[in-house]
mmCIF file of C-alpha atoms (C1' of nucleotides) in Angstrom:
data_model
loop_
_atom_site.group_PDB
_atom_site.id
_atom_site.type_symbol
_atom_site.label_atom_id
_atom_site.label_comp_id
_atom_site.label_asym_id
_atom_site.label_seq_id
_atom_site.Cartn_x
_atom_site.Cartn_y
_atom_site.Cartn_z
ATOM 1 C CA MET A 1 -24.518 5.450 6.162
ATOM 2 C CA PRO A 2 -22.157 6.940 3.582
ATOM 3 C CA LEU A 3 -19.680 4.632 1.928
ATOM 4 C CA SER A 4 -16.151 4.601 3.361
ATOM 5 C CA ILE A 5 -13.166 2.708 2.010
ATOM 6 C CA ALA A 6 -9.770 2.388 3.711
ATOM 7 C CA THR A 7 -6.414 1.146 2.459
ATOM 8 C CA TRP A 8 -3.407 0.193 4.599
ATOM 9 C CA ASN A 9 -0.096 -1.564 3.997
ATOM 10 C CA ILE A 10 -0.071 -3.552 7.221
ATOM 11 C CA ASN A 11 3.342 -5.277 6.994
ATOM 12 C CA SER A 12 2.163 -8.629 8.435
ATOM 13 C CA VAL A 13 -1.534 -8.927 9.258
ATOM 14 C CA ARG A 14 -0.913 -11.507 11.981
ATOM 15 C CA LEU A 15 1.706 -9.496 13.838
ATOM 16 C CA ARG A 16 -0.361 -6.337 13.437
ATOM 17 C CA LEU A 17 -3.782 -7.783 14.310
ATOM 18 C CA PRO A 18 -4.122 -5.720 17.531
ATOM 19 C CA ILE A 19 -3.783 -2.406 15.702
ATOM 20 C CA VAL A 20 -5.947 -3.559 12.792
ATOM 21 C CA GLU A 21 -8.669 -4.326 15.336
ATOM 22 C CA LYS A 22 -8.149 -0.945 16.992
ATOM 23 C CA PHE A 23 -8.464 0.777 13.629
ATOM 24 C CA LEU A 24 -11.657 -1.062 12.681
ATOM 25 C CA ARG A 25 -13.262 -0.468 16.087
ATOM 26 C CA GLU A 26 -12.461 3.238 16.049
ATOM 27 C CA HIS A 27 -13.092 4.078 12.388
ATOM 28 C CA GLN A 28 -15.419 1.340 11.095
ATOM 29 C CA PRO A 29 -14.830 1.782 7.357
ATOM 30 C CA ASP A 30 -17.214 -0.210 5.162
ATOM 31 C CA LEU A 31 -14.256 -1.790 3.407
ATOM 32 C CA LEU A 32 -10.596 -2.163 4.349
ATOM 33 C CA CYS A 33 -7.979 -3.071 1.741
ATOM 34 C CA LEU A 34 -4.766 -4.477 3.216
ATOM 35 C CA GLN A 35 -1.403 -5.020 1.535
ATOM 36 C CA GLU A 36 1.690 -6.944 2.600
ATOM 37 C CA THR A 37 -0.375 -9.317 4.682
ATOM 38 C CA LYS A 38 2.511 -11.840 4.560
ATOM 39 C CA CYS A 39 0.035 -14.588 5.314
ATOM 40 C CA PRO A 40 -0.940 -17.749 3.420
ATOM 41 C CA ASP A 41 -4.728 -17.951 2.993
ATOM 42 C CA GLU A 42 -5.085 -20.937 5.330
ATOM 43 C CA PHE A 43 -3.628 -18.924 8.216
ATOM 44 C CA PHE A 44 -5.488 -15.648 7.619
ATOM 45 C CA PRO A 45 -7.237 -14.512 10.841
ATOM 46 C CA VAL A 46 -10.708 -14.508 9.250
ATOM 47 C CA GLU A 47 -12.575 -14.991 12.555
ATOM 48 C CA ALA A 48 -11.096 -11.839 14.062
ATOM 49 C CA PHE A 49 -12.655 -9.811 11.248
ATOM 50 C CA HIS A 50 -15.980 -11.619 11.522
ATOM 51 C CA ALA A 51 -16.064 -10.789 15.222
ATOM 52 C CA LEU A 52 -15.594 -7.103 14.448
ATOM 53 C CA GLY A 53 -18.568 -7.024 12.090
ATOM 54 C CA TYR A 54 -16.793 -7.763 8.819
ATOM 55 C CA PRO A 55 -18.372 -10.959 7.441
ATOM 56 C CA PHE A 56 -16.767 -10.698 3.994
ATOM 57 C CA VAL A 57 -13.047 -11.442 3.793
ATOM 58 C CA ALA A 58 -11.495 -11.726 0.331
ATOM 59 C CA ILE A 59 -7.850 -12.821 0.462
ATOM 60 C CA SER A 60 -4.952 -13.535 -1.847
ATOM 61 C CA GLY A 61 -1.917 -14.450 0.204
ATOM 62 C CA GLN A 62 1.299 -16.397 -0.028
ATOM 63 C CA LYS A 63 4.051 -17.455 2.334
ATOM 64 C CA GLY A 64 6.511 -14.863 3.524
ATOM 65 C CA TYR A 65 5.972 -11.917 1.219
ATOM 66 C CA HIS A 66 3.339 -9.750 -0.451
ATOM 67 C CA GLY A 67 -0.346 -10.660 -0.075
ATOM 68 C CA VAL A 68 -3.515 -8.542 -0.263
ATOM 69 C CA ALA A 69 -6.900 -8.732 1.441
ATOM 70 C CA THR A 70 -10.197 -6.856 1.116
ATOM 71 C CA ILE A 71 -12.303 -6.904 4.288
ATOM 72 C CA SER A 72 -15.928 -5.739 4.078
ATOM 73 C CA ARG A 73 -19.063 -5.072 6.095
ATOM 74 C CA ARG A 74 -21.209 -5.184 2.967
ATOM 75 C CA PRO A 75 -21.420 -8.106 0.545
ATOM 76 C CA VAL A 76 -18.571 -8.368 -1.933
ATOM 77 C CA GLU A 77 -17.776 -10.902 -4.609
ATOM 78 C CA VAL A 78 -14.254 -11.590 -5.805
ATOM 79 C CA THR A 79 -14.068 -10.887 -9.517
ATOM 80 C CA GLU A 80 -10.355 -11.378 -10.170
ATOM 81 C CA LYS A 81 -6.985 -12.196 -8.614
ATOM 82 C CA ARG A 82 -4.752 -11.096 -11.415
ATOM 83 C CA GLU A 83 -1.197 -12.266 -11.821
ATOM 84 C CA PHE A 84 1.169 -9.553 -13.027
ATOM 85 C CA CYS A 85 4.466 -10.065 -14.839
ATOM 86 C CA SER A 86 4.047 -13.877 -14.662
ATOM 87 C CA LYS A 87 5.667 -13.917 -11.236
ATOM 88 C CA GLY A 88 3.051 -15.838 -9.299
ATOM 89 C CA ASP A 89 2.983 -13.033 -6.707
ATOM 90 C CA CYS A 90 -0.167 -12.160 -4.743
ATOM 91 C CA ARG A 91 -0.327 -8.446 -5.483
ATOM 92 C CA HIS A 92 -3.893 -7.842 -6.675
ATOM 93 C CA ILE A 93 -7.460 -8.694 -5.762
ATOM 94 C CA ALA A 94 -10.576 -7.208 -7.338
ATOM 95 C CA THR A 95 -13.992 -7.282 -5.692
ATOM 96 C CA ARG A 96 -17.408 -5.957 -6.608
ATOM 97 C CA PHE A 97 -20.048 -4.479 -4.310
ATOM 98 C CA GLU A 98 -23.152 -2.313 -4.487
ATOM 99 C CA ALA A 99 -23.195 1.353 -3.467
ATOM 100 C CA GLY A 100 -26.189 3.551 -4.092
ATOM 101 C CA ASP A 101 -27.561 2.464 -7.443
ATOM 102 C CA ARG A 102 -24.127 1.551 -8.724
ATOM 103 C CA SER A 103 -22.034 -1.553 -8.967
ATOM 104 C CA VAL A 104 -18.493 -0.691 -7.864
ATOM 105 C CA LEU A 105 -15.399 -2.626 -8.928
ATOM 106 C CA LEU A 106 -12.641 -2.243 -6.322
ATOM 107 C CA HIS A 107 -9.010 -3.068 -7.201
ATOM 108 C CA ASN A 108 -6.579 -3.605 -4.314
ATOM 109 C CA PHE A 109 -2.895 -3.425 -5.377
ATOM 110 C CA TYR A 110 0.546 -3.984 -3.941
ATOM 111 C CA VAL A 111 3.054 -2.725 -6.510
ATOM 112 C CA PRO A 112 6.671 -4.034 -6.287
ATOM 113 C CA ALA A 113 9.048 -1.807 -4.322
ATOM 114 C CA GLY A 114 11.726 -1.967 -6.997
ATOM 115 C CA GLY A 115 14.944 -2.536 -5.064
ATOM 116 C CA ASP A 116 17.668 0.029 -4.515
ATOM 117 C CA GLU A 117 19.206 0.869 -7.875
ATOM 118 C CA PRO A 118 16.899 2.843 -10.213
ATOM 119 C CA ASP A 119 18.321 1.320 -13.386
ATOM 120 C CA PRO A 120 16.280 -1.397 -15.110
ATOM 121 C CA GLU A 121 19.361 -2.581 -17.029
ATOM 122 C CA ILE A 122 21.192 -3.658 -13.894
ATOM 123 C CA ASN A 123 18.381 -4.099 -11.354
ATOM 124 C CA PRO A 124 15.761 -6.750 -12.215
ATOM 125 C CA LYS A 125 13.540 -5.576 -9.354
ATOM 126 C CA PHE A 126 13.320 -2.115 -10.871
ATOM 127 C CA ARG A 127 12.617 -3.651 -14.292
ATOM 128 C CA HIS A 128 9.815 -5.655 -12.649
ATOM 129 C CA LYS A 129 8.337 -2.496 -11.083
ATOM 130 C CA LEU A 130 8.322 -0.619 -14.397
ATOM 131 C CA ASP A 131 6.833 -3.617 -16.200
ATOM 132 C CA PHE A 132 4.187 -3.967 -13.497
ATOM 133 C CA ILE A 133 3.083 -0.338 -13.934
ATOM 134 C CA GLU A 134 2.868 -0.840 -17.699
ATOM 135 C CA GLU A 135 0.779 -3.976 -17.233
ATOM 136 C CA MET A 136 -1.579 -2.014 -14.958
ATOM 137 C CA ARG A 137 -2.702 -0.126 -18.076
ATOM 138 C CA ASP A 138 -4.993 -3.103 -18.642
ATOM 139 C CA ILE A 139 -6.947 -2.029 -15.538
ATOM 140 C CA ALA A 140 -8.979 0.978 -16.667
ATOM 141 C CA ALA A 141 -11.672 2.919 -14.817
ATOM 142 C CA ALA A 142 -15.308 2.536 -15.801
ATOM 143 C CA ARG A 143 -16.233 5.211 -18.294
ATOM 144 C CA ASP A 144 -20.015 4.914 -18.383
ATOM 145 C CA GLY A 145 -22.531 6.198 -15.861
ATOM 146 C CA SER A 146 -23.907 3.019 -14.362
ATOM 147 C CA ASP A 147 -20.763 1.282 -13.149
ATOM 148 C CA ALA A 148 -17.952 2.781 -11.102
ATOM 149 C CA SER A 149 -14.368 1.793 -10.288
ATOM 150 C CA ILE A 150 -11.995 2.371 -7.395
ATOM 151 C CA LEU A 151 -8.301 1.493 -7.299
ATOM 152 C CA VAL A 152 -6.425 1.582 -3.999
ATOM 153 C CA GLY A 153 -3.241 0.285 -2.528
ATOM 154 C CA ASP A 154 0.459 0.627 -1.936
ATOM 155 C CA LEU A 155 1.654 1.726 -5.362
ATOM 156 C CA ASN A 156 5.169 2.366 -4.017
ATOM 157 C CA ILE A 157 5.509 5.558 -6.063
ATOM 158 C CA ALA A 158 5.198 9.157 -4.820
ATOM 159 C CA PRO A 159 4.184 10.889 -8.072
ATOM 160 C CA LEU A 160 4.170 14.602 -7.202
ATOM 161 C CA GLU A 161 6.906 16.873 -5.880
ATOM 162 C CA GLU A 162 4.703 17.494 -2.829
ATOM 163 C CA ASP A 163 4.419 13.751 -2.194
ATOM 164 C CA VAL A 164 7.945 13.579 -0.736
ATOM 165 C CA TRP A 165 9.841 15.496 1.928
ATOM 166 C CA SER A 166 12.447 16.649 -0.598
ATOM 167 C CA HIS A 167 11.800 16.421 -4.315
ATOM 168 C CA LYS A 168 15.392 17.307 -5.150
ATOM 169 C CA GLN A 169 16.960 14.809 -2.765
ATOM 170 C CA LEU A 170 14.711 11.960 -3.869
ATOM 171 C CA LEU A 171 14.961 12.337 -7.646
ATOM 172 C CA LYS A 172 17.367 9.405 -7.813
ATOM 173 C CA VAL A 173 15.727 7.401 -5.035
ATOM 174 C CA VAL A 174 13.459 4.521 -6.042
ATOM 175 C CA SER A 175 9.808 5.589 -5.522
ATOM 176 C CA HIS A 176 10.322 9.134 -6.853
ATOM 177 C CA THR A 177 12.479 8.813 -9.994
ATOM 178 C CA PRO A 178 11.094 10.467 -13.151
ATOM 179 C CA VAL A 179 10.670 7.155 -14.990
ATOM 180 C CA GLU A 180 8.431 5.937 -12.163
ATOM 181 C CA THR A 181 6.456 9.111 -11.504
ATOM 182 C CA GLU A 182 5.883 9.769 -15.203
ATOM 183 C CA GLY A 183 5.007 6.128 -15.825
ATOM 184 C CA LEU A 184 2.484 6.077 -12.999
ATOM 185 C CA GLU A 185 0.868 9.375 -13.988
ATOM 186 C CA SER A 186 0.673 8.311 -17.631
ATOM 187 C CA MET A 187 -0.916 5.003 -16.680
ATOM 188 C CA ARG A 188 -3.352 6.723 -14.288
ATOM 189 C CA LYS A 189 -4.526 9.288 -16.807
ATOM 190 C CA GLY A 190 -4.631 6.759 -19.654
ATOM 191 C CA GLY A 191 -6.873 4.545 -17.559
ATOM 192 C CA GLY A 192 -9.284 7.344 -16.758
ATOM 193 C CA TRP A 193 -8.409 7.342 -13.046
ATOM 194 C CA GLN A 194 -8.805 10.343 -10.740
ATOM 195 C CA ASP A 195 -6.294 10.888 -7.896
ATOM 196 C CA LEU A 196 -8.836 11.394 -5.105
ATOM 197 C CA MET A 197 -6.305 12.288 -2.392
ATOM 198 C CA ARG A 198 -5.336 15.407 -4.314
ATOM 199 C CA ILE A 199 -8.835 16.765 -5.004
ATOM 200 C CA HIS A 200 -9.322 18.407 -1.612
ATOM 201 C CA THR A 201 -5.608 18.663 -0.746
ATOM 202 C CA PRO A 202 -3.883 19.860 -3.913
ATOM 203 C CA PRO A 203 -0.218 20.891 -4.171
ATOM 204 C CA PRO A 204 1.621 22.697 -2.716
ATOM 205 C CA GLN A 205 0.205 20.965 0.367
ATOM 206 C CA LYS A 206 2.297 17.963 1.337
ATOM 207 C CA ILE A 207 0.782 14.516 1.862
ATOM 208 C CA TYR A 208 2.694 11.522 3.248
ATOM 209 C CA THR A 209 1.408 8.023 3.999
ATOM 210 C CA TRP A 210 4.718 6.309 4.838
ATOM 211 C CA TRP A 211 7.580 7.098 7.189
ATOM 212 C CA SER A 212 10.684 4.872 7.323
ATOM 213 C CA TYR A 213 11.317 2.603 10.277
ATOM 214 C CA ARG A 214 14.943 3.670 10.091
ATOM 215 C CA ALA A 215 14.569 7.217 11.283
ATOM 216 C CA ARG A 216 15.510 7.732 14.921
ATOM 217 C CA ASP A 217 12.408 9.876 15.355
ATOM 218 C CA TRP A 218 10.026 9.557 12.408
ATOM 219 C CA GLN A 219 7.835 12.411 13.635
ATOM 220 C CA ALA A 220 10.642 14.889 14.227
ATOM 221 C CA ALA A 221 12.383 14.089 10.951
ATOM 222 C CA ASP A 222 9.053 13.918 9.062
ATOM 223 C CA ARG A 223 10.761 12.555 5.977
ATOM 224 C CA GLY A 224 7.704 10.876 4.537
ATOM 225 C CA ARG A 225 6.405 9.878 1.138
ATOM 226 C CA ARG A 226 2.908 9.425 -0.351
ATOM 227 C CA LEU A 227 3.169 5.826 -1.509
ATOM 228 C CA ASP A 228 -0.430 4.769 -0.870
ATOM 229 C CA HIS A 229 -3.223 5.921 -3.138
ATOM 230 C CA ILE A 230 -6.975 6.018 -3.711
ATOM 231 C CA TRP A 231 -8.154 6.498 -7.283
ATOM 232 C CA SER A 232 -11.619 6.330 -8.812
ATOM 233 C CA SER A 233 -13.493 6.664 -12.037
ATOM 234 C CA GLU A 234 -14.665 10.173 -12.916
ATOM 235 C CA ASN A 235 -18.269 9.375 -12.020
ATOM 236 C CA LEU A 236 -17.419 9.026 -8.299
ATOM 237 C CA VAL A 237 -15.625 12.351 -7.924
ATOM 238 C CA GLU A 238 -18.779 14.336 -7.230
ATOM 239 C CA SER A 239 -19.704 12.002 -4.360
ATOM 240 C CA LEU A 240 -16.298 12.238 -2.674
ATOM 241 C CA ARG A 241 -16.715 13.939 0.696
ATOM 242 C CA GLY A 242 -13.168 13.676 1.983
ATOM 243 C CA ILE A 243 -9.973 11.710 2.466
ATOM 244 C CA GLU A 244 -8.396 11.147 5.870
ATOM 245 C CA VAL A 245 -4.759 10.113 6.322
ATOM 246 C CA LEU A 246 -4.518 8.595 9.795
ATOM 247 C CA LYS A 247 -1.042 9.823 10.657
ATOM 248 C CA GLU A 248 -1.472 8.988 14.350
ATOM 249 C CA ALA A 249 -1.368 5.278 13.456
ATOM 250 C CA ARG A 250 2.349 5.607 12.718
ATOM 251 C CA GLY A 251 2.799 6.140 16.467
ATOM 252 C CA TRP A 252 0.700 3.166 17.622
ATOM 253 C CA GLU A 253 2.181 0.146 19.387
ATOM 254 C CA ARG A 254 4.343 -1.892 16.969
ATOM 255 C CA PRO A 255 3.236 0.186 13.970
ATOM 256 C CA SER A 256 3.347 -0.470 10.277
ATOM 257 C CA ASP A 257 5.571 1.997 8.432
ATOM 258 C CA HIS A 258 2.472 2.927 6.370
ATOM 259 C CA VAL A 259 -0.673 4.542 7.817
ATOM 260 C CA PRO A 260 -4.328 3.948 6.881
ATOM 261 C CA ILE A 261 -6.132 6.251 4.448
ATOM 262 C CA ILE A 262 -9.930 6.519 4.476
ATOM 263 C CA ALA A 263 -12.061 7.851 1.598
ATOM 264 C CA ARG A 264 -15.668 8.853 2.277
ATOM 265 C CA PHE A 265 -18.361 9.068 -0.384
ATOM 266 C CA ALA A 266 -21.931 10.393 -0.275
ATOM 267 C CA LEU A 267 -23.277 7.017 -1.420
ATOM 268 C CA ASP A 268 -25.381 4.528 0.515
ATOM 269 C "C1'" DA B 1 20.013 9.701 4.295
ATOM 270 C "C1'" DT B 2 21.050 3.246 0.925
ATOM 271 C "C1'" DG B 3 20.699 3.296 6.425
ATOM 272 C "C1'" DC B 4 20.318 4.090 12.694
ATOM 273 C "C1'" DC B 5 14.801 -0.583 11.740
ATOM 274 C "C1'" DG B 6 11.324 -4.387 11.063
ATOM 275 C "C1'" DT B 7 9.517 -8.899 9.164
ATOM 276 C "C1'" DG B 8 9.606 -13.852 7.846
ATOM 277 C "C1'" DA B 9 12.101 -17.907 7.077
ATOM 278 C "C1'" DT B 10 13.807 -23.612 8.721
ATOM 279 C "C1'" DA B 11 17.247 -18.937 10.924
ATOM 280 C "C1'" DT B 12 21.647 -17.983 14.791
ATOM 281 C "C1'" DT B 13 22.101 -14.665 9.245
ATOM 282 C "C1'" DC B 14 19.793 -13.691 5.096
ATOM 283 C "C1'" DA B 15 16.452 -11.475 1.666
ATOM 284 C "C1'" DC B 16 13.535 -7.845 1.352
ATOM 285 C "C1'" DG B 17 11.353 -3.499 2.267
ATOM 286 C "C1'" DA B 18 11.464 1.868 -0.115
#
DNA sequence: ATGCCGTGATATTCACGA
């Protein structure tokens, strides 16, 4: 079976458990990385994932906000739960697993949203977001042939013009300001990361992974943004077989405002 | 198009999301 990895900002794993189960039953990715689980570790619904054929559940959660989890059918070991910006937030978990003849290090991230005002001098949340992206430079992709790296998650930045419904109208909106998009792209390239979602679907094709709850009709308005990402080291690019953005999930019962993305690789 | 919504908390409104 080829390797498949999914990422999904679930906006409360407990409230959303029915659609997480639906997704896993219907798509059966080998690994699922969740963000915004909003669930302390002691309350994480581990048994529900075991029952669906996912014996490995790596979690880093806290009360109320944030939280990430990596759910897997194949054995994984947790290698790191890194604290960024000395905030004590649960926004990262790294796991390692075997695929083909490689050892793969998988980073699961939830980057801060950044608040409303895109000025780090007056908005500490935006300062935090920019600092977080800079600190992510410490997480680089594997550059040799034997190991491989994957970085997924809700990065809360839509880097390209074709990653938003209107480049011009969003230039001053947090998630698409030049300081964010340039910072993210600089960090990505500096770390040796490849933007896998754009390999088979390059600009000018649009890609969105998030649609606001606030639209009257999210589908009709279609004012989305590509906030969720799947990156890898260069040595995995040739095995990439495709990326699927599961847009239909935005219309499921009590949906998250983000949809799942699945990457498939020609690796056992 | 900075909100018409959605979530969690010790809650009857607030902070936060993006």
